[in-house]
CSV table of C-alpha atoms in Angstrom, one decimal:
chain,number,residue,atom,x,y,z
A,1,MET,CA,25.3,11.6,-1.3
A,2,ARG,CA,26.7,10.4,2.3
A,3,PHE,CA,24.0,8.0,1.5
A,4,LEU,CA,25.8,6.5,-1.8
A,5,VAL,CA,28.7,6.5,-0.3
A,6,LEU,CA,27.8,3.7,2.0
A,7,LEU,CA,26.1,1.9,-0.3
A,8,THR,CA,28.9,1.5,-2.0
A,9,LEU,CA,31.9,0.4,0.9
A,10,LEU,CA,29.3,-1.5,1.7
A,11,MET,CA,29.1,-3.8,-1.8
A,12,MET,CA,32.5,-3.5,-1.9
A,13,THR,CA,33.3,-5.3,0.8
A,14,PRO,CA,34.6,-9.0,0.8
A,15,TRP,CA,32.5,-10.2,3.6
A,16,ALA,CA,29.1,-8.5,2.1
A,17,ARG,CA,26.0,-9.7,0.8
A,18,ALA,CA,24.2,-8.0,-2.1
A,19,ASP,CA,20.9,-9.4,-3.6
A,20,LEU,CA,20.0,-6.6,-6.5
A,21,VAL,CA,16.1,-7.9,-8.4
A,22,PHE,CA,15.1,-5.7,-11.6
A,23,ALA,CA,12.0,-6.5,-12.8
A,24,PRO,CA,10.3,-4.6,-16.1
A,25,ARG,CA,6.5,-3.8,-16.9
A,26,TYR,CA,5.3,-2.9,-19.9
A,27,GLU,CA,1.4,-2.2,-19.9
A,28,TYR,CA,-1.5,-0.6,-22.0
A,29,ILE,CA,-4.9,-0.2,-21.0
A,30,ARG,CA,-7.7,1.1,-22.8
A,31,GLY,CA,-11.1,2.7,-21.2
A,32,GLN,CA,-14.0,2.5,-23.1
A,33,GLU,CA,-13.6,5.2,-25.5
A,34,ASP,CA,-10.1,5.6,-25.1
A,35,GLU,CA,-5.9,5.0,-24.5
A,36,LEU,CA,-5.8,5.4,-21.2
A,37,ALA,CA,-2.0,3.8,-20.9
A,38,ASN,CA,0.4,2.6,-23.1
A,39,ARG,CA,3.8,2.7,-20.5
A,40,LEU,CA,7.2,0.7,-20.0
A,41,ILE,CA,8.1,0.8,-16.0
A,42,LEU,CA,11.7,0.4,-14.9
A,43,LYS,CA,11.3,-1.2,-11.4
A,44,GLY,CA,14.5,-2.3,-9.5
A,45,LYS,CA,15.8,-4.1,-5.8
A,46,LEU,CA,18.5,-3.9,-3.6
A,47,ASN,CA,18.9,-5.7,-0.5
A,48,SER,CA,22.3,-5.2,0.9
A,49,ASN,CA,23.8,-6.9,4.1
A,50,LEU,CA,27.4,-7.0,6.0
A,51,GLY,CA,27.0,-8.6,9.6
A,52,PRO,CA,24.2,-6.6,11.3
A,53,PHE,CA,24.4,-3.7,9.1
A,54,GLY,CA,22.0,-3.3,5.6
A,55,ILE,CA,20.8,-1.3,2.6
A,56,PHE,CA,17.7,-1.5,1.1
A,57,ILE,CA,16.6,0.4,-1.3
A,58,GLU,CA,13.7,-0.1,-4.0
A,59,GLY,CA,12.4,1.9,-6.7
A,60,PHE,CA,11.3,2.2,-10.0
A,61,GLY,CA,11.2,4.5,-12.8
A,62,ASP,CA,7.5,5.1,-15.3
A,63,PHE,CA,7.7,5.9,-18.6
A,64,GLU,CA,4.1,7.1,-19.3
A,65,GLY,CA,3.7,7.5,-24.8
A,66,ASN,CA,0.6,8.7,-23.7
A,67,GLU,CA,0.9,11.6,-22.1
A,68,ASP,CA,-2.6,13.2,-22.4
A,69,GLN,CA,-3.5,11.0,-19.9
A,70,ALA,CA,-0.8,10.9,-18.1
A,71,TYR,CA,-1.7,15.0,-17.7
A,72,ILE,CA,-4.7,14.1,-16.5
A,73,ARG,CA,-3.7,11.4,-14.0
A,74,ARG,CA,-0.5,13.5,-12.4
A,75,SER,CA,2.0,10.6,-13.4
A,76,PRO,CA,4.1,11.5,-15.6
A,77,SER,CA,7.5,10.0,-16.6
A,78,LYS,CA,10.0,9.8,-14.1
A,79,GLY,CA,11.9,7.8,-10.9
A,80,TYR,CA,9.8,7.0,-7.9
A,81,LEU,CA,11.7,6.1,-5.1
A,82,GLN,CA,9.7,3.7,-2.6
A,83,GLU,CA,12.1,2.5,-0.2
A,84,ALA,CA,15.8,4.0,1.0
A,85,TYR,CA,17.0,3.1,3.9
A,86,LEU,CA,20.1,1.8,6.6
A,87,GLU,CA,19.8,-1.0,8.7
A,88,PHE,CA,20.7,-2.4,11.5
A,89,LYS,CA,20.0,-5.9,13.7
A,90,LEU,CA,20.9,-7.7,16.7
A,91,ASP,CA,19.5,-10.3,18.1
A,92,SER,CA,15.3,-9.0,19.4
A,93,PHE,CA,15.5,-5.1,18.2
A,94,TYR,CA,16.8,-3.3,14.5
A,95,VAL,CA,17.0,0.6,14.3
A,96,ARG,CA,16.3,2.1,11.0
A,97,VAL,CA,16.6,5.3,9.3
A,98,GLY,CA,15.0,6.1,5.6
A,99,ARG,CA,12.2,6.1,4.1
A,100,GLN,CA,10.5,2.8,5.0
A,101,ALA,CA,6.5,1.2,4.9
A,102,ILE,CA,5.8,1.1,8.1
A,103,ARG,CA,2.1,-0.4,7.5
A,104,TRP,CA,0.5,-1.4,11.3
A,105,SER,CA,-2.5,-2.9,9.3
A,106,GLU,CA,-3.3,-5.9,9.1
A,107,MET,CA,-6.8,-4.7,6.6
A,108,TRP,CA,-7.1,-3.9,2.1
A,109,SER,CA,-8.8,-0.4,2.5
A,110,LEU,CA,-9.2,2.9,3.8
A,111,PRO,CA,-9.8,4.2,7.2
A,112,SER,CA,-7.6,1.4,8.4
A,113,LEU,CA,-5.0,1.3,11.1
A,114,ASP,CA,-1.9,2.1,8.1
A,115,VAL,CA,-1.6,5.5,9.6
A,116,TRP,CA,2.3,5.8,7.7
A,117,SER,CA,1.6,5.9,4.5
A,118,GLY,CA,0.1,7.6,1.8
A,119,ARG,CA,-1.5,6.0,-1.8
A,120,ARG,CA,-1.0,6.9,-5.5
A,121,TRP,CA,-5.1,8.3,-5.9
A,122,ALA,CA,-3.8,9.6,-9.3
A,123,ARG,CA,-3.1,6.7,-10.8
A,124,LEU,CA,-6.3,4.9,-10.1
A,125,PHE,CA,-5.9,1.2,-9.7
A,126,PHE,CA,-3.8,0.7,-11.8
A,127,ASP,CA,-1.0,-0.8,-10.5
A,128,PRO,CA,-0.4,-3.7,-7.8
A,129,PHE,CA,-1.0,-2.7,-5.0
A,130,GLN,CA,2.6,-2.6,-3.5
A,131,ASP,CA,3.2,0.1,-6.2
A,132,GLN,CA,-0.1,2.3,-4.9
A,133,LEU,CA,1.8,2.9,-2.2
A,134,THR,CA,3.8,5.4,-0.5
A,135,HIS,CA,5.9,5.6,2.6
A,136,PRO,CA,7.6,8.2,5.3
A,137,THR,CA,11.0,8.9,5.6
A,138,GLY,CA,11.9,8.8,9.0
A,139,ALA,CA,13.2,6.6,12.3
A,140,SER,CA,12.4,3.7,13.9
A,141,PHE,CA,13.0,0.8,16.0
A,142,SER,CA,11.4,-2.4,16.7
A,143,TYR,CA,12.3,-5.0,19.9
A,144,ALA,CA,10.8,-8.3,20.2
A,145,ARG,CA,10.5,-10.8,22.1
A,146,GLU,CA,8.4,-14.7,22.3
A,147,THR,CA,4.5,-13.1,23.5
A,148,TRP,CA,5.3,-9.3,23.2
A,149,SER,CA,7.0,-6.4,20.8
A,150,LEU,CA,7.7,-2.9,20.7
A,151,ASP,CA,7.6,-0.4,17.4
A,152,LEU,CA,8.5,3.0,18.2
A,153,VAL,CA,9.1,5.5,14.6
A,154,GLY,CA,10.1,9.2,14.0
A,155,ILE,CA,9.1,10.9,10.7
A,156,GLY,CA,10.5,14.1,9.6
A,157,ASP,CA,8.6,13.8,5.7
A,158,VAL,CA,5.1,11.8,5.9
A,159,ALA,CA,3.7,9.8,2.8
A,160,GLU,CA,2.1,12.1,0.4
A,161,SER,CA,-0.8,10.8,-1.7
A,162,THR,CA,-2.4,12.6,-5.0
A,163,TYR,CA,-5.0,12.7,-7.0
A,164,PRO,CA,-6.1,12.8,-10.4
A,165,ILE,CA,-7.5,15.7,-12.6
A,166,PRO,CA,-9.5,17.5,-11.5
A,167,ALA,CA,-9.3,17.2,-7.8
A,168,PRO,CA,-6.9,19.9,-6.1
A,169,GLU,CA,-3.7,18.8,-5.6
A,170,PRO,CA,-2.9,18.4,-2.0
A,171,VAL,CA,-1.2,21.0,0.5
A,172,GLU,CA,2.1,20.0,1.3
A,173,GLU,CA,2.0,19.6,5.3
A,174,LYS,CA,5.8,20.3,7.0
A,175,ASN,CA,5.7,18.2,11.1
A,176,THR,CA,7.4,16.3,12.4
A,177,SER,CA,5.5,12.7,13.9
A,178,PHE,CA,6.1,9.9,15.9
A,179,GLY,CA,3.8,7.2,17.5
A,180,GLY,CA,4.1,3.8,18.6
A,181,ARG,CA,2.5,0.3,18.6
A,182,LEU,CA,2.8,-2.8,21.8
A,183,LYS,CA,2.1,-6.3,20.5
A,184,MET,CA,0.9,-8.9,22.5
A,185,ASP,CA,0.0,-12.8,22.0
A,186,VAL,CA,-2.4,-13.0,24.6
A,187,LYS,CA,-3.1,-16.8,24.6
A,188,GLY,CA,-3.5,-17.1,21.2
A,189,PHE,CA,-5.5,-14.3,20.4
A,190,GLY,CA,-2.8,-11.6,18.5
A,191,LEU,CA,-3.8,-8.3,20.3
A,192,SER,CA,-1.9,-5.0,19.4
A,193,LEU,CA,-2.1,-1.0,20.7
A,194,VAL,CA,-1.6,1.6,18.1
A,195,SER,CA,-0.7,5.5,19.0
A,196,ALA,CA,0.3,7.7,16.3
A,197,GLN,CA,0.2,12.1,16.0
A,198,ILE,CA,0.2,13.5,12.2
A,199,LEU,CA,0.3,16.1,11.0
A,200,ASN,CA,-1.6,17.4,14.1
A,201,ARG,CA,-4.1,14.8,14.4
A,202,ASN,CA,-3.5,12.3,17.5
A,203,HIS,CA,-4.3,8.5,15.8
A,204,TYR,CA,-5.6,5.8,18.7
A,205,GLY,CA,-6.1,1.9,18.0
A,206,PHE,CA,-6.6,-1.6,18.4
A,207,THR,CA,-6.8,-4.8,16.3
A,208,ALA,CA,-7.3,-8.4,17.5
A,209,ASN,CA,-6.9,-11.9,15.9
A,210,TYR,CA,-7.0,-15.7,16.2
A,211,ALA,CA,-5.6,-18.0,14.3
A,212,PHE,CA,-7.6,-20.6,13.4
A,213,GLU,CA,-6.5,-24.0,10.5
A,214,THR,CA,-7.7,-22.1,7.8
A,215,ALA,CA,-8.7,-19.7,8.8
A,216,VAL,CA,-8.3,-15.7,10.7
A,217,PRO,CA,-10.9,-13.1,11.6
A,218,LYS,CA,-9.8,-10.2,13.2
A,219,PHE,CA,-10.5,-6.6,14.3
A,220,GLU,CA,-10.2,-3.0,14.0
A,221,TYR,CA,-10.8,-0.2,15.5
A,222,GLY,CA,-9.5,3.5,15.3
A,223,TYR,CA,-10.3,6.2,16.1
A,224,VAL,CA,-8.9,10.0,15.4
A,225,ASP,CA,-8.4,13.2,16.9
A,226,ASP,CA,-8.3,16.1,15.0
A,227,THR,CA,-6.2,18.7,16.5
A,228,THR,CA,-6.2,21.3,13.6
A,229,LEU,CA,-9.9,22.0,13.5
A,230,PRO,CA,-11.4,24.6,16.1
A,231,ASP,CA,-13.3,24.0,18.8
A,232,THR,CA,-16.5,24.8,17.4
A,233,ILE,CA,-16.9,23.1,14.7
A,234,LYS,CA,-14.7,19.6,16.1
A,235,SER,CA,-15.9,16.3,15.2
A,236,ASP,CA,-13.7,13.6,15.6
A,237,ARG,CA,-13.8,10.5,13.9
A,238,SER,CA,-13.6,6.4,14.3
A,239,PHE,CA,-13.9,3.3,12.3
A,240,GLY,CA,-14.3,-0.1,12.5
A,241,THR,CA,-13.3,-3.7,11.0
A,242,VAL,CA,-14.4,-6.7,10.8
A,243,GLY,CA,-12.2,-8.8,8.8
A,244,MET,CA,-11.4,-12.9,7.8
A,245,ASP,CA,-8.7,-14.2,6.0
A,246,LEU,CA,-9.6,-18.2,4.1
A,247,PHE,CA,-7.3,-20.4,3.3
A,248,LEU,CA,-9.1,-23.2,1.2
A,249,GLY,CA,-6.7,-25.0,-0.8
A,250,ASN,CA,-5.3,-23.2,-3.4
A,251,TRP,CA,-7.6,-20.0,-2.8
A,252,VAL,CA,-6.5,-17.3,-0.4
A,253,VAL,CA,-10.0,-15.1,0.9
A,254,LEU,CA,-10.3,-11.4,2.3
A,255,PRO,CA,-13.7,-10.4,3.6
A,256,GLN,CA,-13.5,-7.3,5.5
A,257,VAL,CA,-16.7,-4.9,6.2
A,258,THR,CA,-15.9,-1.3,7.3
A,259,ALA,CA,-17.7,1.1,9.7
A,260,TYR,CA,-16.9,4.9,9.5
A,261,GLU,CA,-18.0,7.9,10.5
A,262,VAL,CA,-17.2,11.2,8.5
A,263,ASN,CA,-17.3,14.4,8.9
A,264,THR,CA,-19.5,17.0,5.8
A,265,LEU,CA,-20.9,20.5,5.9
A,266,THR,CA,-24.2,19.3,7.9
A,267,GLY,CA,-22.8,17.5,10.3
A,268,THR,CA,-21.0,13.7,10.8
A,269,GLN,CA,-22.4,10.8,8.6
A,270,THR,CA,-21.5,7.3,8.6
A,271,GLN,CA,-20.6,4.8,6.0
A,272,VAL,CA,-20.7,1.2,6.0
A,273,SER,CA,-17.6,-0.2,2.7
A,274,TYR,CA,-17.8,-3.8,1.9
A,275,TYR,CA,-14.7,-5.4,0.1
A,276,VAL,CA,-14.0,-9.1,-0.7
A,277,SER,CA,-10.7,-10.4,-2.2
A,278,ALA,CA,-9.4,-13.9,-3.4
A,279,GLN,CA,-7.3,-15.7,-5.4
A,280,TRP,CA,-6.6,-18.7,-7.2
A,281,ASN,CA,-2.1,-19.5,-7.8
A,282,PRO,CA,-1.9,-23.1,-8.4
A,283,ASN,CA,0.8,-24.0,-10.6
A,284,ARG,CA,1.2,-21.6,-12.6
A,285,HIS,CA,-2.2,-19.5,-13.1
A,286,ASP,CA,-2.9,-16.6,-11.3
A,287,VAL,CA,-6.1,-15.7,-10.7
A,288,PHE,CA,-7.3,-12.5,-9.2
A,289,PHE,CA,-10.7,-10.7,-8.1
A,290,GLN,CA,-11.8,-7.6,-6.0
A,291,LEU,CA,-14.7,-5.7,-4.9
A,292,TYR,CA,-14.9,-2.6,-3.0
A,293,GLN,CA,-18.7,-1.1,-2.4
A,294,ASN,CA,-19.3,2.1,-0.5
A,295,ASP,CA,-23.8,1.8,0.0
A,296,THR,CA,-23.6,5.0,0.9
A,297,THR,CA,-21.7,7.0,-1.1
A,298,LYS,CA,-22.5,4.8,-4.2
A,299,ASP,CA,-18.8,3.8,-5.1
A,300,LEU,CA,-17.9,0.7,-6.9
A,301,PHE,CA,-14.8,-0.4,-7.8
A,302,MET,CA,-14.1,-4.3,-9.4
A,303,ASN,CA,-10.6,-5.9,-11.1
A,304,ALA,CA,-10.4,-9.8,-12.2
A,305,SER,CA,-7.2,-10.4,-13.7
A,306,TYR,CA,-5.9,-13.7,-14.7
A,307,GLY,CA,-1.9,-14.4,-15.4
A,308,TYR,CA,0.4,-16.7,-16.3
A,309,ASN,CA,4.0,-17.8,-15.4
A,310,TRP,CA,5.6,-18.8,-19.0
A,311,THR,CA,8.4,-19.3,-16.6
A,312,ASP,CA,10.3,-17.8,-13.7
A,313,TYR,CA,11.0,-15.0,-14.8
A,314,PHE,CA,8.2,-13.9,-17.2
A,315,THR,CA,4.9,-13.6,-16.7
A,316,SER,CA,1.8,-12.5,-18.6
A,317,THR,CA,-1.4,-11.1,-17.5
A,318,ILE,CA,-4.9,-9.8,-18.6
A,319,PHE,CA,-7.0,-7.8,-16.3
A,320,ALA,CA,-10.2,-6.1,-16.4
A,321,GLN,CA,-12.0,-3.7,-13.9
A,322,SER,CA,-15.2,-1.7,-13.6
A,323,TYR,CA,-15.3,2.1,-11.5
A,324,GLN,CA,-18.5,3.6,-11.0
A,325,GLY,CA,-19.6,7.0,-8.5
A,326,LYS,CA,-21.5,9.6,-7.9
A,327,ASP,CA,-21.4,13.5,-6.9
A,328,GLY,CA,-18.2,15.0,-8.4
A,329,GLY,CA,-16.1,11.8,-5.6
A,330,LEU,CA,-13.0,10.0,-6.3
A,331,TYR,CA,-14.7,7.6,-7.8
A,332,ASP,CA,-17.0,10.1,-9.9
A,333,MET,CA,-13.4,10.7,-11.1
A,334,TYR,CA,-12.7,7.2,-12.0
A,335,GLU,CA,-15.5,7.0,-13.8
A,336,GLU,CA,-15.3,9.8,-16.1
A,337,ILE,CA,-11.4,9.1,-16.9
A,338,THR,CA,-12.0,5.5,-17.6
A,339,GLY,CA,-15.4,6.0,-19.1
A,340,GLY,CA,-16.5,3.6,-16.5
A,341,TYR,CA,-14.4,0.6,-17.1
A,342,VAL,CA,-10.4,-0.7,-18.8
A,343,VAL,CA,-9.0,-3.9,-20.3
A,344,GLY,CA,-5.4,-3.9,-19.5
A,345,LEU,CA,-2.1,-6.3,-21.2
A,346,ARG,CA,0.9,-6.2,-18.9
A,347,LEU,CA,4.1,-8.3,-19.1
A,348,GLU,CA,6.3,-8.9,-16.9
A,349,PHE,CA,9.9,-10.1,-16.5
A,350,THR,CA,11.8,-10.4,-13.3
A,351,GLY,CA,15.4,-11.3,-12.8
A,352,SER,CA,17.2,-11.3,-9.7
A,353,LEU,CA,21.1,-11.7,-9.1
A,354,PRO,CA,22.9,-12.0,-5.6
A,355,PHE,CA,27.4,-11.0,-5.6
């Protein structure tokens, strides 16, 4: 209630500026044999500022016409609040309080140092990436100088992840979390150190990148100390990722390779995954391709789409996806739900109203 009062007062102030974006989206998605989604998504975003103070709200409402599939995907018709925070900015630092995106990784697949974000795995990969993520609620502080910056966060509610049937629903854990990141620019190298405590798990990480004219090679390493397990069966986990951002004319290509350890009943297993995405975006065309593969679990995901921006406010997109997995894993569930592949149509409107 107090948040809404502050929002109203801020927007009514003569010196305030607000930008309101409304983006309804319709999607029809069909699998090998069945209709998987027939839904309308009403997405909105508000950004309002008064001097050093600001309010940001983003969310969407999902109205699913296929109730059987919505039940399987644990994705009922309802509203989803993505972000809602108050902000104070002054020169080199800012403070944010509320639900907010805290993303400390530049990689695109898990595991990564994006330790604060959850995922809507229950919705498969139907949604655009930004709608797949969920975010924590808490306070963050950032202070930046010319060659370094410091981020500190305290989290009251961690980001939730959801999974489709028949995966069990995750047990909600209550625990205050906190962490910090130090970023540095050392002779052209972008370096960062990360430390976070989340649900009694200690996360540590390091990232490095170097920007050439058309390529940005990246490296990321993470280590997880799980204090919830007794010492007799405790097995820490780690991962390392090598990736690159390539800018080739109208093409943007993002390859990466990740090696990581997974705890199993028989011990620790090392897995290797591969990911690449490519986007071609000249004028009003938008061609996008994704490939993810895990050699150990035989998981495979492919996504290809073509979109055309008819106007600045309307885009139509056709897409096809393929899911493969085995042994009851997440991608095996996806393959069972979809029949192996899906095709879809997306119609999206975008309108912006400054006031």
